[in-house]
Coordinates of C-alpha atoms and ligand atoms in Angstrom, one line a residue:
X1 CA -41.2 -24.9 -3.1
X2 CA -43.4 -22.4 -5.1
X3 CA -41.5 -19.4 -3.5
X4 CA -38.3 -20.6 -4.4
X5 CA -37.4 -19.0 -7.9
X6 CA -34.5 -17.9 -9.9
X7 CA -34.5 -14.4 -10.6
X8 CA -31.1 -13.1 -10.9
X9 CA -30.9 -10.2 -8.3
X10 CA -27.7 -8.1 -8.5
X11 CA -28.7 -5.3 -6.4
X12 CA -28.4 -5.3 -2.7
X13 CA -31.5 -6.4 -0.6
X14 CA -33.4 -9.5 0.6
X15 CA -32.6 -12.6 -1.1
X16 CA -32.8 -16.3 -0.5
X17 CA -29.2 -17.2 -1.0
X18 CA -25.8 -15.4 -1.2
X19 CA -22.9 -17.3 -2.5
X20 CA -19.6 -15.8 -1.8
X21 CA -16.8 -16.2 -4.2
X22 CA -16.8 -17.0 -8.2
X23 CA -14.1 -19.6 -8.2
X24 CA -15.0 -22.9 -9.5
X25 CA -16.7 -23.7 -6.3
X26 CA -18.9 -20.7 -6.3
X27 CA -19.8 -21.1 -10.2
X28 CA -20.8 -24.7 -9.5
X29 CA -23.1 -24.2 -6.8
X30 CA -24.6 -21.3 -8.6
X31 CA -25.5 -23.5 -11.6
X32 CA -27.0 -26.3 -9.3
X33 CA -29.0 -23.6 -7.5
X34 CA -30.3 -22.0 -10.9
X35 CA -31.3 -25.5 -12.0
X36 CA -33.3 -26.0 -8.8
X37 CA -35.0 -22.6 -9.3
X38 CA -33.3 -21.1 -6.3
X39 CA -33.0 -17.2 -6.1
X40 CA -29.4 -16.3 -5.6
X41 CA -26.5 -14.0 -6.1
X42 CA -22.8 -14.6 -6.3
X43 CA -20.7 -12.0 -4.8
X44 CA -17.0 -11.7 -6.0
X45 CA -14.4 -9.3 -4.6
X46 CA -12.4 -9.4 -7.8
X47 CA -13.3 -11.2 -11.1
X48 CA -14.5 -14.6 -12.1
X49 CA -11.6 -17.0 -11.2
X50 CA -9.8 -14.4 -9.2
X51 CA -7.4 -16.6 -7.2
X52 CA -6.1 -18.1 -10.6
X53 CA -5.6 -14.4 -12.0
X54 CA -4.0 -13.0 -9.0
X55 CA -2.5 -15.7 -6.7
X56 CA -0.7 -18.2 -9.0
X57 CA 2.8 -18.1 -10.6
X58 CA 3.2 -17.7 -14.3
X59 CA 4.4 -21.2 -15.4
X60 CA 2.0 -23.1 -13.2
X61 CA 0.3 -25.9 -15.1
X62 CA -2.8 -27.6 -13.3
X63 CA -1.8 -30.8 -11.8
X64 CA -4.9 -32.5 -12.7
X65 CA -5.2 -33.8 -16.3
X66 CA -7.5 -32.0 -18.7
X67 CA -10.2 -34.7 -18.6
X68 CA -10.7 -33.8 -15.0
X69 CA -11.5 -30.3 -15.7
X70 CA -15.3 -30.4 -15.3
X71 CA -18.0 -28.8 -13.7
X72 CA -21.7 -29.3 -13.5
X73 CA -23.0 -29.5 -17.1
X74 CA -19.6 -28.8 -18.7
X75 CA -16.3 -30.7 -19.1
X76 CA -13.2 -30.2 -21.0
X77 CA -13.8 -31.1 -24.7
X78 CA -10.4 -30.3 -26.5
X79 CA -8.1 -32.6 -28.3
X80 CA -5.6 -33.2 -25.3
X81 CA -7.6 -34.7 -22.6
X82 CA -4.4 -36.3 -21.1
X83 CA -2.6 -32.9 -21.0
X84 CA -2.4 -30.3 -18.2
X85 CA -4.0 -26.7 -18.8
X86 CA -2.2 -23.5 -18.1
X87 CA -3.7 -21.0 -15.7
X88 CA -4.9 -19.0 -18.5
X89 CA -6.5 -21.9 -20.2
X90 CA -8.5 -22.6 -16.9
X91 CA -9.3 -18.9 -16.5
X92 CA -10.9 -19.2 -19.9
X93 CA -12.6 -22.2 -19.1
X94 CA -14.2 -20.8 -15.9
X95 CA -15.0 -17.3 -17.7
X96 CA -16.9 -19.3 -20.4
X97 CA -18.7 -21.5 -17.9
X98 CA -19.9 -18.3 -15.9
X99 CA -21.2 -16.7 -19.2
X100 CA -22.8 -20.0 -20.5
X101 CA -24.6 -20.6 -17.1
X102 CA -25.7 -17.0 -16.9
X103 CA -24.4 -17.0 -13.2
X104 CA -25.9 -14.0 -11.3
X105 CA -22.3 -12.7 -10.3
X106 CA -21.6 -9.1 -8.8
X107 CA -17.9 -8.6 -9.4
X108 CA -15.8 -6.1 -7.5
X109 CA -18.0 -6.8 -4.5
X110 CA -16.1 -7.6 -1.5
X111 CA -17.8 -9.2 1.6
X112 CA -16.7 -7.4 4.7
X113 CA -19.0 -9.0 7.3
X114 CA -21.5 -11.9 7.6
X115 CA -23.6 -11.7 10.6
X116 CA -26.6 -13.6 11.9
X117 CA -29.6 -11.3 12.6
X118 CA -32.8 -13.0 13.7
X119 CA -33.3 -15.8 11.1
X120 CA -31.3 -14.3 8.2
X121 CA -27.9 -13.6 7.5
X122 CA -26.8 -9.9 7.1
X123 CA -24.2 -9.8 4.5
X124 CA -22.3 -6.5 4.3
X125 CA -20.2 -5.7 1.1
X126 CA -18.5 -2.9 -0.6
X127 CA -21.6 -2.6 -2.7
X128 CA -24.4 -2.7 -0.1
X129 CA -25.9 -5.1 2.2
X130 CA -27.9 -8.4 1.3
X131 CA -30.2 -9.9 3.7
X132 CA -30.1 -13.8 2.9
X133 CA -31.9 -16.9 4.3
X134 CA -28.8 -19.0 3.5
X135 CA -25.3 -18.2 2.6
X136 CA -22.7 -20.5 0.9
X137 CA -19.0 -19.7 1.6
X138 CA -17.1 -20.5 -1.6
X139 CA -14.3 -18.4 -0.7
X140 CA -11.7 -21.1 -1.3
X141 CA -9.2 -22.8 1.2
X142 CA -6.0 -21.1 0.0
X143 CA -6.7 -17.4 0.7
X144 CA -3.4 -16.7 2.5
X145 CA 0.0 -18.4 2.6
X146 CA 0.8 -20.1 5.9
X147 CA 4.1 -18.8 7.1
X148 CA 5.6 -20.2 10.4
X149 CA 6.3 -17.9 13.1
X150 CA 10.1 -18.7 12.9
X151 CA 10.1 -16.3 9.6
X152 CA 10.5 -13.5 12.1
X153 CA 13.8 -14.6 13.2
X154 CA 15.4 -14.3 9.7
X155 CA 17.9 -11.4 9.1
X156 CA 16.2 -8.3 7.5
X157 CA 18.6 -8.5 4.7
X158 CA 16.9 -11.7 3.4
X159 CA 14.0 -11.1 1.1
X160 CA 10.9 -13.4 2.0
X161 CA 8.6 -14.5 -0.3
X162 CA 5.4 -16.7 -0.5
X163 CA 3.9 -18.3 -3.5
X164 CA 1.5 -15.3 -4.0
X165 CA 4.6 -13.0 -4.4
X166 CA 6.4 -15.5 -6.9
X167 CA 5.7 -15.1 -10.5
X168 CA 9.0 -16.4 -12.1
X169 CA 12.6 -16.6 -11.2
X170 CA 13.0 -13.0 -11.8
X171 CA 10.7 -12.3 -8.8
X172 CA 13.5 -13.8 -6.6
X173 CA 16.6 -11.8 -6.0
X174 CA 19.9 -13.0 -7.3
X175 CA 21.8 -15.4 -5.2
X176 CA 21.0 -18.5 -3.0
X177 CA 17.4 -19.5 -2.3
X178 CA 16.1 -21.4 0.6
X179 CA 12.7 -23.1 -0.1
X180 CA 10.8 -24.2 2.8
X181 CA 8.2 -26.8 2.0
X182 CA 8.3 -29.9 -0.2
X183 CA 4.9 -30.3 -1.5
X184 CA 3.7 -29.5 -5.1
X185 CA 4.5 -25.7 -4.7
X186 CA 8.0 -26.2 -3.2
X187 CA 9.1 -28.9 -5.7
X188 CA 7.7 -27.0 -8.8
X189 CA 9.4 -23.7 -7.5
X190 CA 12.6 -25.5 -6.8
X191 CA 12.9 -27.0 -10.2
X192 CA 12.1 -23.7 -12.0
X193 CA 14.8 -22.0 -9.9
X194 CA 17.3 -24.8 -10.8
X195 CA 16.4 -24.4 -14.3
X196 CA 17.5 -20.7 -13.9
X197 CA 20.7 -21.6 -12.6
X198 CA 20.1 -20.8 -9.0
X199 CA 21.6 -22.3 -6.0
X200 CA 18.7 -23.9 -4.1
X201 CA 18.3 -25.6 -0.8
X202 CA 15.0 -27.1 0.0
X203 CA 13.7 -27.9 3.6
X204 CA 11.5 -31.0 3.4
X205 CA 9.1 -31.8 6.3
X206 CA 6.2 -34.3 5.9
X207 CA 5.5 -34.8 2.2
X208 CA 3.3 -36.9 -0.1
X209 CA 5.5 -38.6 -2.9
X210 CA 3.8 -40.1 -5.9
X211 CA 4.7 -40.7 -9.5
X212 CA 3.0 -38.7 -12.4
X213 CA 2.2 -41.9 -14.3
X214 CA 2.0 -45.5 -13.2
X215 CA 1.4 -48.6 -15.4
X216 CA 0.5 -46.6 -18.4
X217 CA -1.9 -44.1 -17.0
X218 CA -1.8 -40.9 -15.0
X219 CA -1.9 -41.4 -11.2
X220 CA -5.1 -39.2 -11.0
X221 CA -6.7 -41.7 -13.3
X222 CA -5.8 -44.6 -10.9
X223 CA -6.8 -42.8 -7.9
X224 CA -10.4 -42.1 -9.3
X225 CA -10.7 -45.5 -11.1
X226 CA -9.8 -47.2 -7.7
X227 CA -12.2 -45.2 -5.8
X228 CA -9.8 -43.3 -3.6
X229 CA -11.1 -39.9 -4.7
X230 CA -14.5 -40.9 -3.8
X231 CA -13.8 -41.8 -0.2
X232 CA -16.2 -40.3 2.0
X233 CA -15.2 -38.0 4.8
X234 CA -17.1 -40.3 7.2
X235 CA -14.9 -43.2 6.3
X236 CA -11.7 -41.7 7.0
X237 CA -10.1 -42.9 10.1
X238 CA -8.3 -39.7 11.1
X239 CA -10.1 -36.8 9.6
X240 CA -8.2 -33.8 11.1
X241 CA -5.0 -35.4 10.0
X242 CA -6.5 -36.2 6.5
X243 CA -7.7 -32.6 6.0
X244 CA -4.1 -31.3 6.9
X245 CA -2.3 -33.3 4.4
X246 CA 0.0 -31.6 2.0
X247 CA -0.6 -31.6 -1.6
X248 CA 1.1 -34.4 -3.5
X249 CA 4.4 -33.8 -5.2
X250 CA 3.4 -33.6 -8.6
X251 CA 3.6 -31.3 -11.7
X252 CA 1.3 -31.0 -14.6
X253 CA 3.7 -32.5 -17.1
X254 CA 4.3 -35.8 -18.6
X255 CA 7.9 -35.1 -19.4
X256 CA 8.9 -36.2 -16.0
X257 CA 7.9 -39.7 -14.6
X258 CA 8.4 -38.3 -11.0
X259 CA 9.1 -35.1 -9.4
X260 CA 10.6 -35.9 -6.2
X261 CA 13.6 -35.2 -3.9
X262 CA 15.9 -37.6 -5.8
X263 CA 15.4 -35.7 -9.0
X264 CA 15.9 -32.2 -7.4
X265 CA 19.0 -33.5 -5.7
X266 CA 20.3 -34.9 -8.9
X267 CA 20.0 -31.6 -10.4
X268 CA 22.1 -29.9 -7.6
X269 CA 19.5 -29.0 -4.8
X270 CA 20.7 -29.2 -1.3
X271 CA 18.0 -31.2 0.6
X272 CA 17.6 -30.5 4.2
X273 CA 15.0 -31.4 7.0
X274 CA 12.2 -29.4 8.3
X275 CA 13.2 -25.8 8.8
X276 CA 13.2 -25.3 12.5
X277 CA 14.5 -21.6 13.2
X278 CA 17.0 -19.1 12.3
X279 CA 19.7 -18.5 15.0
X280 CA 23.0 -17.0 15.2
X281 CA 23.2 -16.6 11.3
X282 CA 22.3 -20.0 10.5
X283 CA 19.0 -21.7 9.4
X284 CA 18.6 -24.7 11.5
X285 CA 17.0 -27.9 10.1
X286 CA 15.5 -31.0 11.8
X287 CA 17.5 -34.2 11.8
X288 CA 14.4 -36.2 11.0
X289 CA 14.6 -36.0 7.2
X290 CA 15.6 -39.7 6.8
X291 CA 12.3 -40.7 8.9
X292 CA 10.2 -38.2 6.9
X293 CA 11.3 -39.6 3.7
X294 CA 11.0 -43.3 4.8
X295 CA 7.3 -42.6 5.5
X296 CA 6.7 -40.8 2.3
X297 CA 8.2 -43.8 0.4
X298 CA 6.2 -46.4 2.4
X299 CA 2.9 -44.4 1.8
X300 CA 3.7 -44.2 -1.9
X301 CA 4.2 -47.9 -2.0
X302 CA 1.0 -48.6 -0.1
X303 CA -0.8 -46.4 -2.6
X304 CA 0.9 -48.2 -5.6
X305 CA -0.1 -51.6 -4.1
X306 CA -3.7 -50.6 -3.8
X307 CA -3.6 -49.4 -7.4
X308 CA -2.0 -52.7 -8.4
X309 CA -5.1 -54.6 -7.2
X310 CA -7.2 -52.8 -9.9
X311 CA -4.4 -52.5 -12.6
X312 CA -3.7 -56.3 -12.4
X313 CA -7.4 -56.9 -13.1
X314 CA -7.5 -54.4 -15.9
X315 CA -4.4 -56.0 -17.5
X316 CA -2.5 -52.8 -17.2
X317 CA 1.2 -52.7 -18.3
X318 CA 3.7 -54.3 -15.7
X319 CA 4.3 -52.2 -12.5
X320 CA 7.3 -49.8 -12.4
X321 CA 9.6 -49.5 -9.4
X322 CA 10.7 -46.2 -7.9
X323 CA 14.1 -45.9 -6.0
X324 CA 13.7 -45.0 -2.3
X325 CA 14.5 -41.4 -1.5
X326 CA 18.2 -41.0 -0.9
X327 CA 19.1 -39.4 2.3
X328 CA 22.7 -38.6 3.1
X329 CA 24.1 -40.3 6.3
X330 CA 25.4 -36.8 7.4
X331 CA 22.2 -34.8 6.4
X332 CA 22.3 -30.9 6.4
X333 CA 21.3 -29.4 9.7
X334 CA 22.3 -25.9 9.3
X335 CA 22.9 -23.4 6.6
X336 CA 24.9 -20.2 6.7
X337 CA 22.4 -17.6 6.0
X338 CA 25.0 -15.2 4.3
X339 CA 24.6 -17.7 1.4
X340 CA 21.0 -17.1 1.2
X341 CA 19.6 -14.0 -0.3
X342 CA 15.9 -15.2 -0.2
X343 CA 13.4 -17.5 1.5
X344 CA 10.3 -18.8 -0.3
X345 CA 7.7 -20.1 2.3
X346 CA 6.0 -23.1 0.3
X347 CA 4.5 -23.9 3.5
X348 CA 1.0 -24.3 2.6
X349 CA -2.2 -22.1 2.5
X350 CA -5.1 -21.2 4.8
X351 CA -8.6 -19.7 4.5
X352 CA -9.4 -16.3 5.7
X353 CA -12.6 -15.8 7.6
X354 CA -11.7 -12.6 9.2
X355 CA -14.9 -11.0 7.8
X356 CA -17.3 -14.0 9.3
X357 CA -18.9 -12.7 12.5
X358 CA -20.8 -15.8 13.1
X359 CA -19.7 -18.1 16.0
X360 CA -18.5 -21.1 13.7
X361 CA -14.8 -21.1 14.1
X362 CA -12.9 -23.5 16.4
X363 CA -9.8 -22.6 18.5
X364 CA -7.6 -23.2 15.4
X365 CA -9.7 -20.8 13.3
X366 CA -11.3 -23.8 11.2
X367 CA -14.9 -23.8 10.3
X368 CA -17.0 -26.3 12.3
X369 CA -18.8 -28.2 9.6
X370 CA -20.3 -31.6 8.8
X371 CA -19.4 -32.2 5.4
X372 CA -20.0 -28.6 4.4
X373 CA -23.0 -28.0 6.6
X374 CA -21.8 -25.3 8.7
X375 CA -22.6 -25.3 12.5
X376 CA -25.1 -22.5 12.1
X377 CA -28.4 -23.0 10.4
X378 CA -28.5 -21.9 6.6
X379 CA -24.7 -21.6 6.6
X380 CA -22.9 -23.8 4.1
X381 CA -19.2 -24.3 2.7
X382 CA -17.6 -25.6 -0.3
X383 CA -14.1 -26.5 -1.6
X384 CA -12.4 -27.4 1.7
X385 CA -9.8 -30.4 1.7
X386 CA -11.6 -33.6 2.3
X387 CA -15.0 -31.7 3.0
X388 CA -17.1 -34.6 1.8
X389 CA -14.9 -36.6 -0.2
X390 CA -11.1 -36.9 -0.9
X391 CA -11.6 -35.1 -4.2
X392 CA -13.5 -32.0 -2.3
X393 CA -10.9 -29.5 -3.1
X394 CA -10.2 -30.3 -6.7
X395 CA -12.0 -28.8 -9.6
X396 CA -13.4 -32.3 -10.6
X397 CA -14.6 -33.0 -7.1
X398 CA -16.8 -30.0 -6.7
X399 CA -19.9 -31.4 -8.7
X400 CA -20.9 -33.9 -6.2
X401 CA -20.2 -31.8 -3.2
X402 CA -22.1 -29.0 -4.6
X403 CA -25.0 -31.3 -5.5
X404 CA -25.2 -32.6 -1.9
X405 CA -25.0 -29.1 -0.6
X406 CA -27.5 -27.6 -2.8
X407 CA -30.1 -30.4 -2.0
X408 CA -29.5 -29.8 1.8
X409 CA -29.9 -25.9 1.1
X410 CA -33.1 -26.5 -0.7
X411 CA -34.5 -28.5 2.1
X412 CA -33.4 -25.9 4.5
X413 CA -35.0 -23.0 2.4
X414 CA -38.4 -25.0 2.3
X415 CA -38.3 -25.2 6.1
X416 CA -37.2 -21.6 6.4
X417 CA -40.1 -20.4 4.2
X418 CA -42.6 -22.6 6.0
X419 CA -41.4 -21.0 9.3
X420 CA -41.5 -17.5 7.9
X421 CA -45.0 -17.6 6.6
Ligands
LIG1 C1 -1.0 -23.5 -6.3 C2 -2.4 -24.2 -6.5 C3 -2.5 -25.2 -7.4 C4 -3.6 -25.7 -7.6 N1 -3.7 -26.6 -8.7 C5 -5.0 -27.3 -8.8 C6 -5.2 -28.2 -9.9 O1 -4.2 -28.5 -10.7 N2 -6.3 -28.9 -10.0 C7 -7.2 -28.9 -9.0 O2 -8.3 -29.2 -9.3 N3 -7.1 -28.0 -7.9 C8 -6.0 -27.3 -7.9 N4 -5.8 -26.5 -6.7 C9 -7.0 -26.4 -5.7 C10 -8.2 -25.7 -6.0 O3 -8.9 -26.2 -7.1 C11 -7.9 -24.3 -6.1 O4 -7.4 -23.7 -4.8 C12 -9.2 -23.5 -6.6 O5 -8.9 -22.2 -6.8 C13 -10.2 -23.6 -5.4 O6 -11.5 -23.1 -5.8 P1 -12.4 -22.4 -5.2 O7 -13.6 -21.9 -6.0 O8 -12.8 -23.1 -3.7 O9 -11.7 -21.2 -4.5 P2 -11.0 -19.9 -5.2 O10 -10.6 -20.3 -6.7 O11 -9.9 -19.4 -4.3 O12 -12.2 -18.9 -5.2 C14 -12.8 -18.1 -4.2 C15 -13.1 -16.8 -4.5 O13 -13.7 -16.1 -3.4 C16 -13.3 -14.8 -3.7 N5 -13.4 -14.2 -2.4 C17 -12.6 -14.7 -1.2 N6 -13.1 -13.9 -0.1 C18 -14.1 -13.0 -0.5 C19 -14.8 -11.9 0.1 N7 -14.5 -11.7 1.4 N8 -15.6 -11.3 -0.5 C20 -15.8 -11.6 -1.8 N9 -15.2 -12.5 -2.5 C21 -14.2 -13.1 -1.8 C22 -12.0 -14.8 -4.2 O14 -11.6 -13.6 -4.8 C23 -12.0 -15.9 -5.2 O15 -12.4 -15.6 -6.5 C24 -4.7 -25.7 -6.7 C25 -4.6 -24.9 -5.6 C26 -3.3 -24.0 -5.5 C27 -3.2 -23.2 -4.4

C-alpha cells in the first residue's frame, strides 16, 4: 500500500483515481479516498453542488429531514433537525464540506470522454487529459429530464417545459397547464401552480403515495428505523423494477400531513390518467387511473403496516388512517389542447453517459454494474437508485455506499500497482 498516497493533484497527467462530479457523492468518496491515502482528483464541469445550483426550482425544499443531511465525518448540527433545508442551505452545506475536507476539486472541468487504454483510463477534459488507474462516476442519476416520445405530437403553440426549465410559476406562460407525472416533482409543481391561481390538469401514471408524518414521526424516520432504507440490492426481488420506482409523493414541509391526489383535487386540480398521446387537438389519457391509484393505496397501506410493527413496539401514538384516493367513475380521458398553454414533463430523470466510451452500457443505456462495481475493472459508480441499498440515491445513503466502493477500489489499486511493478 506504500505507493497509495494522497497528494492533491489538480493538473492533468497520470494519477491513481479520477472522480467525476462534485455533488454529494463525489465529495463523499473524495473524503474517504483521502482518509485512505489514495491520490485522486475530483473533476467538476461547473461548481461544487452544480446540479442544485443549476437544475432545481426556486422553492424546492429537501424532502429528507435535516437530521438526514450528513456526509462522511459531517452532519447537520443546526437547531431544526426535523425541518427541511432549502436548496441554498444545502449548497452552503456542500460548499463547507468541500472546503473542510480539502477535496482536490478542479471546477469548470468538463469530462468529454473516458476511454480504456491498456490498463488505464484516459479521461479527456476541457482542461487536459488525466490517465487514471481507476475512475469513479459520481455524475448523478438525474442529468437530463426523461421526456416521452409523444411530446413531439403536441401542437407547436404549446410551451413545453421540464423541471430543469421551471424556476417558479412565472416561468410558465399564462393559461392552463398540463403536468405529466405524479411523483414528488409533479405534485410539488402542481401545488405551487394552483397556489398561483393556475388551471392545472395532472396526468398520473404509476406513483408512490405516502404521508409526510405517521404516528408522531417523519415517514423517513420510520423507513430508516424499520430497516427499509438499509435493505440491500441483493435482497430486492425485482431489482430492475426497484431501480425504476418513481420518487415518493412528498414535499419537505410539516404543514401538510399528506401531499396526494386527493389534496390536489380538493384544491381544484383536474386529475387524469397516464398521458398517452396528443391527437386531433386533444391530449389523451389512459383509463387506468383507478387501478393505478388502488395499487398506490395498497402499497402505502403495506408500508404503514410494516411500520406499525415497530411503532407498536416503540409505544408510538395511535395509527392514523388515510382515505383511499378518490377517482371519478367517469375519469378524464381527454383534454382539449386549446385550453392548455403549457405542458410540464415531470416524467423523471436519467443519467447522461454520452461521454463514456467504455463498453459498459446495456441496451437501455444503463450502466452494467454490481452494486456500483462497473463491468470494467477499475471503473465505479455512485449515487444511482438502489445501487447497493434502498437509500443509495439519497444524501444520507451515500456514506455506506461510498465506504464500500472506497474499500473495493483500494483493493483494486493494490492489485493494479502490483501488476504494474
Ligand atoms: C428534484 C430533486 C430533488 C431531490 N431531493 C432530494 C432530497 O430532498 N434529499 C435527498 O437525499 N436527495 C434528493 N434528491 C436525490 C439526490 O440526492 C440528488 O439528485 C443529488 O443531486 C445527487 O447527487 P450526486 O452527487 O449523485 O449527483 P449530482 O448532485 O447531480 O452531482 C453530479 C455532478 O457531476 C457533474 N458532472 C456531470 N457530468 C459531468 C461531466 N461530463 N464532467 C464533469 N462533471 C460532470 C455535475 O455538474 C454535478 O455537479 C433529489 C433529486 C432531484 C432531481
